[in-house]
Tab-separated table of C-alpha atoms and ligand atoms in Angstrom:
chain	number	residue	atom	x	y	z
A	68	MET	CA	173.452	-92.324	-154.910
A	69	ILE	CA	172.540	-93.599	-151.452
A	70	ILE	CA	175.655	-94.196	-149.328
A	71	SER	CA	175.259	-97.314	-147.235
A	72	GLY	CA	177.095	-96.633	-144.008
A	73	LYS	CA	176.090	-100.114	-142.978
A	74	GLU	CA	177.966	-101.756	-145.863
A	75	LEU	CA	181.026	-99.546	-145.541
A	76	ALA	CA	181.144	-100.166	-141.781
A	77	ALA	CA	180.854	-103.932	-142.365
A	78	SER	CA	183.828	-103.950	-144.702
A	79	LEU	CA	185.940	-101.757	-142.393
A	80	LYS	CA	185.028	-103.939	-139.405
A	81	ALA	CA	186.113	-107.042	-141.346
A	82	GLN	CA	189.505	-105.414	-142.017
A	83	MET	CA	189.865	-104.502	-138.348
A	84	ALA	CA	188.903	-108.048	-137.304
A	85	ALA	CA	191.741	-109.436	-139.439
A	86	GLU	CA	194.170	-107.020	-137.774
A	87	VAL	CA	192.915	-107.696	-134.229
A	88	ALA	CA	193.213	-111.460	-134.851
A	89	THR	CA	197.016	-111.013	-134.827
A	90	PHE	CA	197.111	-109.101	-131.510
A	91	GLU	CA	196.962	-112.034	-129.080
A	92	GLU	CA	200.165	-113.425	-130.557
A	93	ARG	CA	201.882	-110.066	-131.006
A	94	TYR	CA	200.876	-108.314	-127.795
A	95	GLY	CA	199.496	-111.076	-125.575
A	96	ARG	CA	195.987	-109.629	-125.430
A	97	VAL	CA	193.261	-107.888	-127.430
A	98	PRO	CA	191.939	-104.309	-127.013
A	99	HIS	CA	189.398	-103.827	-124.212
A	100	LEU	CA	186.599	-101.265	-124.386
A	101	ALA	CA	184.573	-100.395	-121.278
A	102	VAL	CA	181.168	-98.814	-121.901
A	103	ILE	CA	179.150	-97.250	-119.085
A	104	LEU	CA	175.399	-96.910	-119.506
A	105	VAL	CA	173.433	-94.986	-116.883
A	106	GLY	CA	169.655	-95.447	-116.947
A	107	GLU	CA	167.426	-97.129	-119.484
A	108	ASP	CA	166.818	-94.584	-122.248
A	109	PRO	CA	165.836	-96.792	-125.225
A	110	GLY	CA	168.042	-94.842	-127.651
A	111	SER	CA	171.083	-95.193	-125.377
A	112	VAL	CA	170.365	-98.888	-124.735
A	113	SER	CA	170.262	-99.464	-128.480
A	114	TYR	CA	173.548	-97.572	-129.068
A	115	VAL	CA	175.311	-99.491	-126.293
A	116	THR	CA	174.018	-102.820	-127.627
A	117	GLY	CA	175.335	-101.863	-131.072
A	118	LYS	CA	178.741	-101.046	-129.577
A	119	ALA	CA	178.917	-104.447	-127.831
A	120	LYS	CA	177.873	-106.238	-131.026
A	121	ALA	CA	180.478	-104.429	-133.128
A	122	SER	CA	183.162	-105.188	-130.519
A	123	ALA	CA	182.340	-108.896	-130.800
A	124	GLU	CA	182.544	-108.707	-134.609
A	125	VAL	CA	185.955	-107.028	-134.511
A	126	GLY	CA	187.349	-109.214	-131.710
A	127	ILE	CA	187.574	-106.403	-129.163
A	128	LYS	CA	186.781	-107.267	-125.545
A	129	ASN	CA	183.747	-105.280	-124.413
A	130	THR	CA	182.600	-104.732	-120.855
A	131	THR	CA	179.291	-102.920	-120.608
A	132	ILE	CA	178.645	-101.553	-117.129
A	133	ARG	CA	174.966	-100.768	-116.553
A	134	ARG	CA	173.867	-98.641	-113.622
A	135	PRO	CA	170.448	-97.227	-112.665
A	136	ALA	CA	169.581	-93.587	-113.424
A	137	THR	CA	169.671	-92.948	-109.657
A	138	ILE	CA	173.446	-93.550	-109.417
A	139	SER	CA	175.242	-90.635	-107.723
A	140	GLU	CA	177.856	-88.591	-109.536
A	141	GLU	CA	180.404	-89.663	-106.941
A	142	GLU	CA	179.695	-93.347	-107.571
A	143	LEU	CA	180.011	-92.875	-111.336
A	144	LEU	CA	183.306	-91.022	-110.888
A	145	GLY	CA	184.460	-93.946	-108.728
A	146	ILE	CA	183.780	-96.425	-111.552
A	147	ILE	CA	185.724	-94.217	-113.970
A	148	ALA	CA	188.655	-93.955	-111.541
A	149	GLU	CA	188.821	-97.749	-111.336
A	150	LEU	CA	188.758	-98.115	-115.130
A	151	ASN	CA	191.425	-95.401	-115.475
A	152	ALA	CA	193.691	-97.330	-113.108
A	153	ASP	CA	193.129	-100.677	-114.848
A	154	ASP	CA	195.971	-101.240	-117.335
A	155	ALA	CA	193.908	-103.925	-119.054
A	156	VAL	CA	191.287	-101.320	-120.123
A	157	ASP	CA	192.181	-99.395	-123.289
A	158	GLY	CA	189.031	-97.402	-123.969
A	159	ILE	CA	186.374	-95.869	-121.706
A	160	LEU	CA	183.076	-94.519	-123.005
A	161	VAL	CA	180.229	-93.035	-120.980
A	162	GLN	CA	177.040	-93.091	-123.032
A	163	LEU	CA	175.416	-89.653	-123.223
A	164	PRO	CA	173.114	-88.057	-122.242
A	165	LEU	CA	173.463	-88.577	-118.493
A	166	PRO	CA	170.680	-87.899	-115.975
A	167	LYS	CA	170.357	-84.220	-115.021
A	168	HIS	CA	171.742	-84.602	-111.491
A	169	ILE	CA	175.089	-85.676	-112.960
A	170	ASN	CA	177.500	-83.099	-114.384
A	171	SER	CA	178.443	-84.579	-117.786
A	172	ASP	CA	181.364	-82.195	-118.278
A	173	LYS	CA	182.881	-83.307	-114.992
A	174	VAL	CA	182.365	-86.977	-115.862
A	175	ILE	CA	183.937	-86.655	-119.321
A	176	ALA	CA	186.902	-84.735	-117.903
A	177	ALA	CA	187.436	-87.521	-115.338
A	178	ILE	CA	188.156	-90.095	-118.063
A	179	ASP	CA	191.876	-90.708	-118.610
A	180	CYS	CA	192.536	-88.748	-121.810
A	181	SER	CA	194.584	-91.626	-123.271
A	182	LYS	CA	191.493	-93.878	-122.953
A	183	ASP	CA	189.026	-91.310	-124.350
A	184	VAL	CA	187.819	-93.288	-127.375
A	185	ASP	CA	184.928	-90.837	-127.942
A	186	GLY	CA	187.301	-87.880	-128.348
A	187	PHE	CA	185.155	-85.850	-125.916
A	188	HIS	CA	187.765	-85.096	-123.224
A	189	PRO	CA	188.585	-81.351	-123.046
A	190	MET	CA	192.262	-82.081	-123.781
A	191	ASN	CA	191.245	-84.070	-126.861
A	192	VAL	CA	188.900	-81.320	-128.031
A	193	ALA	CA	191.639	-78.716	-127.522
A	194	ALA	CA	194.095	-80.864	-129.479
A	195	LEU	CA	191.603	-81.162	-132.353
A	196	TRP	CA	191.095	-77.394	-132.583
A	197	GLN	CA	194.820	-76.706	-132.222
A	198	LYS	CA	195.702	-79.135	-135.041
A	199	GLN	CA	197.567	-81.475	-132.683
A	200	PRO	CA	197.419	-85.286	-132.840
A	201	CYS	CA	194.217	-86.447	-131.123
A	202	VAL	CA	191.490	-89.065	-131.059
A	203	LEU	CA	188.914	-87.918	-133.609
A	204	PRO	CA	185.284	-87.979	-132.413
A	205	CYS	CA	183.509	-90.986	-133.932
A	206	THR	CA	180.552	-89.454	-135.793
A	207	PRO	CA	182.508	-86.653	-137.531
A	208	LYS	CA	185.300	-89.101	-138.412
A	209	GLY	CA	182.750	-91.534	-139.859
A	210	ILE	CA	181.150	-88.780	-141.944
A	211	ILE	CA	184.461	-87.763	-143.537
A	212	LYS	CA	185.249	-91.426	-144.294
A	213	MET	CA	181.852	-91.860	-146.004
A	214	LEU	CA	182.334	-88.744	-148.114
A	215	LYS	CA	185.776	-89.925	-149.234
A	216	VAL	CA	184.621	-93.440	-150.091
A	217	ALA	CA	181.688	-91.987	-152.040
A	218	GLY	CA	184.224	-89.986	-154.062
A	219	VAL	CA	182.902	-86.623	-152.863
A	220	GLU	CA	185.467	-83.863	-153.313
A	221	ILE	CA	185.458	-81.743	-150.133
A	222	ALA	CA	188.177	-79.179	-150.889
A	223	GLY	CA	186.815	-75.864	-152.104
A	224	LYS	CA	183.199	-76.880	-151.526
A	225	ASN	CA	180.581	-74.914	-149.657
A	226	ALA	CA	179.693	-77.048	-146.639
A	227	VAL	CA	176.771	-76.108	-144.411
A	228	VAL	CA	176.399	-77.780	-141.034
A	229	VAL	CA	173.053	-77.537	-139.246
A	230	GLY	CA	173.640	-78.026	-135.515
A	231	ARG	CA	176.408	-76.913	-133.164
A	232	SER	CA	176.681	-79.681	-130.576
A	233	ASN	CA	179.969	-80.803	-129.055
A	234	ILE	CA	179.285	-84.349	-130.280
A	235	VAL	CA	178.637	-83.635	-133.969
A	236	GLY	CA	178.033	-80.069	-135.211
A	237	LEU	CA	181.200	-78.387	-133.968
A	238	PRO	CA	183.725	-81.193	-134.585
A	239	VAL	CA	182.344	-82.115	-138.041
A	240	SER	CA	182.647	-78.442	-138.995
A	241	LYS	CA	186.296	-78.513	-137.925
A	242	LEU	CA	187.037	-81.707	-139.890
A	243	LEU	CA	185.384	-80.267	-143.021
A	244	LEU	CA	187.438	-77.103	-142.577
A	245	ASP	CA	190.593	-79.230	-142.299
A	246	GLU	CA	189.621	-80.810	-145.646
A	247	ASN	CA	189.586	-77.274	-147.094
A	248	ALA	CA	185.824	-76.841	-147.378
A	249	THR	CA	184.372	-73.416	-146.651
A	250	VAL	CA	182.115	-74.101	-143.686
A	251	THR	CA	179.000	-72.333	-142.454
A	252	ILE	CA	177.718	-73.419	-139.048
A	253	THR	CA	173.985	-72.902	-138.626
A	254	HIS	CA	171.340	-73.939	-136.095
A	255	SER	CA	167.613	-73.999	-135.486
A	256	ARG	CA	167.576	-70.247	-134.851
A	257	THR	CA	169.520	-69.243	-137.965
A	258	LYS	CA	167.523	-66.633	-139.887
A	259	ASN	CA	166.409	-67.774	-143.343
A	260	LEU	CA	167.975	-71.182	-142.721
A	261	GLY	CA	166.536	-72.614	-145.945
A	262	GLU	CA	168.255	-69.939	-147.999
A	263	VAL	CA	171.607	-70.850	-146.450
A	264	THR	CA	171.167	-74.627	-146.687
A	265	SER	CA	169.950	-74.496	-150.290
A	266	LYS	CA	173.339	-73.055	-151.325
A	267	ALA	CA	175.275	-75.946	-149.771
A	268	ASP	CA	177.320	-78.331	-151.893
A	269	ILE	CA	177.617	-80.516	-148.798
A	270	LEU	CA	174.860	-80.348	-146.188
A	271	VAL	CA	175.337	-82.032	-142.804
A	272	VAL	CA	172.285	-82.051	-140.555
A	273	ALA	CA	172.558	-82.877	-136.854
A	274	ILE	CA	169.656	-81.195	-135.136
A	275	GLY	CA	167.595	-84.080	-133.788
A	276	ARG	CA	164.180	-83.222	-135.228
A	277	PRO	CA	162.267	-85.550	-137.562
A	278	LYS	CA	162.075	-84.263	-141.139
A	279	PHE	CA	163.430	-80.851	-140.099
A	280	VAL	CA	165.000	-80.347	-143.540
A	281	THR	CA	162.420	-80.193	-146.324
A	282	ALA	CA	163.011	-80.465	-150.075
A	283	ASP	CA	162.889	-76.676	-150.626
A	284	MET	CA	165.896	-76.307	-148.294
A	285	VAL	CA	168.182	-78.460	-150.454
A	286	GLY	CA	169.840	-77.463	-153.717
A	287	GLU	CA	169.863	-79.652	-156.820
A	288	GLY	CA	172.828	-82.072	-156.755
A	289	ALA	CA	173.736	-81.475	-153.095
A	290	VAL	CA	175.482	-84.065	-150.952
A	291	VAL	CA	173.243	-84.641	-147.920
A	292	ILE	CA	174.511	-86.239	-144.714
A	293	ASP	CA	171.749	-86.970	-142.202
A	294	VAL	CA	172.984	-87.442	-138.630
A	295	GLY	CA	169.534	-87.398	-137.031
A	296	VAL	CA	168.103	-90.402	-135.233
A	297	ASN	CA	164.447	-89.735	-134.456
A	298	ARG	CA	161.099	-91.455	-134.266
A	299	ASP	CA	158.702	-90.466	-137.011
A	300	PRO	CA	155.682	-89.158	-135.051
A	301	GLU	CA	153.308	-90.599	-137.677
A	302	SER	CA	154.713	-94.063	-138.364
A	303	GLY	CA	156.735	-94.540	-135.158
A	304	LYS	CA	159.631	-95.695	-137.328
A	305	LEU	CA	163.237	-94.529	-137.051
A	306	CYS	CA	163.864	-91.486	-139.228
A	307	GLY	CA	166.480	-88.823	-139.774
A	308	ASP	CA	166.470	-85.015	-139.724
A	309	VAL	CA	165.871	-84.781	-143.474
A	310	ASP	CA	162.769	-85.730	-145.396
A	311	PHE	CA	164.502	-88.585	-147.232
A	312	ALA	CA	161.734	-89.446	-149.714
A	313	ALA	CA	161.408	-85.836	-150.876
A	314	ILE	CA	165.129	-85.027	-150.947
A	315	GLU	CA	166.628	-88.227	-152.365
A	316	PRO	CA	165.625	-87.361	-155.971
A	317	LYS	CA	167.338	-83.943	-155.689
A	318	ALA	CA	170.535	-85.017	-153.937
A	319	SER	CA	173.592	-86.360	-155.775
A	320	VAL	CA	174.530	-88.325	-152.663
A	321	ILE	CA	172.481	-88.945	-149.514
A	322	THR	CA	172.768	-91.068	-146.364
A	323	PRO	CA	169.756	-93.040	-145.129
A	324	VAL	CA	168.493	-93.396	-141.543
A	325	PRO	CA	168.879	-96.067	-140.319
A	326	GLY	CA	171.928	-97.561	-142.056
A	327	GLY	CA	173.862	-94.366	-142.782
A	328	VAL	CA	175.947	-92.395	-140.306
A	329	GLY	CA	175.046	-94.547	-137.245
A	330	PRO	CA	176.983	-97.685	-138.262
A	331	MET	CA	179.971	-95.521	-139.233
A	332	THR	CA	180.033	-93.933	-135.751
A	333	ILE	CA	180.309	-97.358	-134.155
A	334	CYS	CA	182.908	-98.455	-136.713
A	335	CYS	CA	185.084	-95.435	-135.863
A	336	LEU	CA	184.689	-96.222	-132.167
A	337	MET	CA	186.240	-99.621	-132.871
A	338	GLU	CA	189.043	-97.914	-134.793
A	339	ASN	CA	189.672	-95.479	-131.916
A	340	THR	CA	189.778	-98.342	-129.403
A	341	ILE	CA	192.414	-100.138	-131.494
A	342	GLU	CA	194.331	-96.847	-131.800
A	343	CYS	CA	194.371	-96.314	-127.994
A	344	PHE	CA	195.420	-99.972	-127.502
A	345	LEU	CA	198.261	-99.768	-130.042
A	346	ARG	CA	199.549	-96.497	-128.586
A	347	LYS	CA	200.120	-98.355	-125.307
A	348	GLN	CA	202.070	-101.155	-127.019
A	349	ALA	CA	204.664	-98.831	-128.527
B	431	GUN	N1	175.348	-90.188	-127.444
B	431	GUN	C1	175.065	-89.937	-128.738
B	431	GUN	N2	176.164	-90.133	-129.497
B	431	GUN	C2	177.146	-90.500	-128.659
B	431	GUN	C3	178.520	-90.841	-128.846
B	431	GUN	O1	179.076	-90.823	-129.944
B	431	GUN	N3	179.201	-91.187	-127.720
B	431	GUN	C4	178.629	-91.192	-126.480
B	431	GUN	N4	179.395	-91.520	-125.427
B	431	GUN	N5	177.371	-90.860	-126.277
B	431	GUN	C5	176.635	-90.531	-127.363
């Protein structure tokens, strides 16, 4: 079975649009998401465009602030301070990665935690790992939603995560653990990686290398979640971290790239923006 993140995201966005349509009357305004894009990296431009498009579909106000890669850290922190102080802004997102002269950790920590729709703020991350209420990071949240909708039982399963980034690898491992999977976190330098991955009931790959996972690394009947977004060096087309054509016949469930995890990430961003907005209305 191929899980279409695109279709699931479309149906969830339609539900959110119906909910948001009642907000003007109930609360006098709609949620407002501010997205900051520094530089012109094509991947980041495409993500930010997708976020603006999804906002329009759901009825969320989106302000995308574009600045050149030469912007100083101080100037960027100034923009964040203004958005923090603006009561009409519910969510703030700084598209990553940032240019090297800017300290990303400092920038993320500068975002008002109550407007941290990415779930990247240190206080949010701490809350996640301490089992406190928090904004769940979008990609891991989207992955768990996809697994549930596909009817994949997570409890008691052997989940292997390839990748240990703050954005995906670490938080998705935590969410799988919270669903009572037994989780192994691996990375590109794990010894005998294929031996470990081939024993996975659920395999989540977030390493950022085209076709990094080959068919021999996947067990028969595994559930394969591909978080990679890469360019195939041969065809120039978008491709994931797993060799889809070779692995699809072996997997019981698999996500495609494009059209898998990516649309779910954006869908969960919309959900988080609504959540931050509603928290303020209480
Ligand atoms: N870059 C890659 N994924 C993400 C994401 O989910 N949020 C932000 N802000 N930047 C990203």
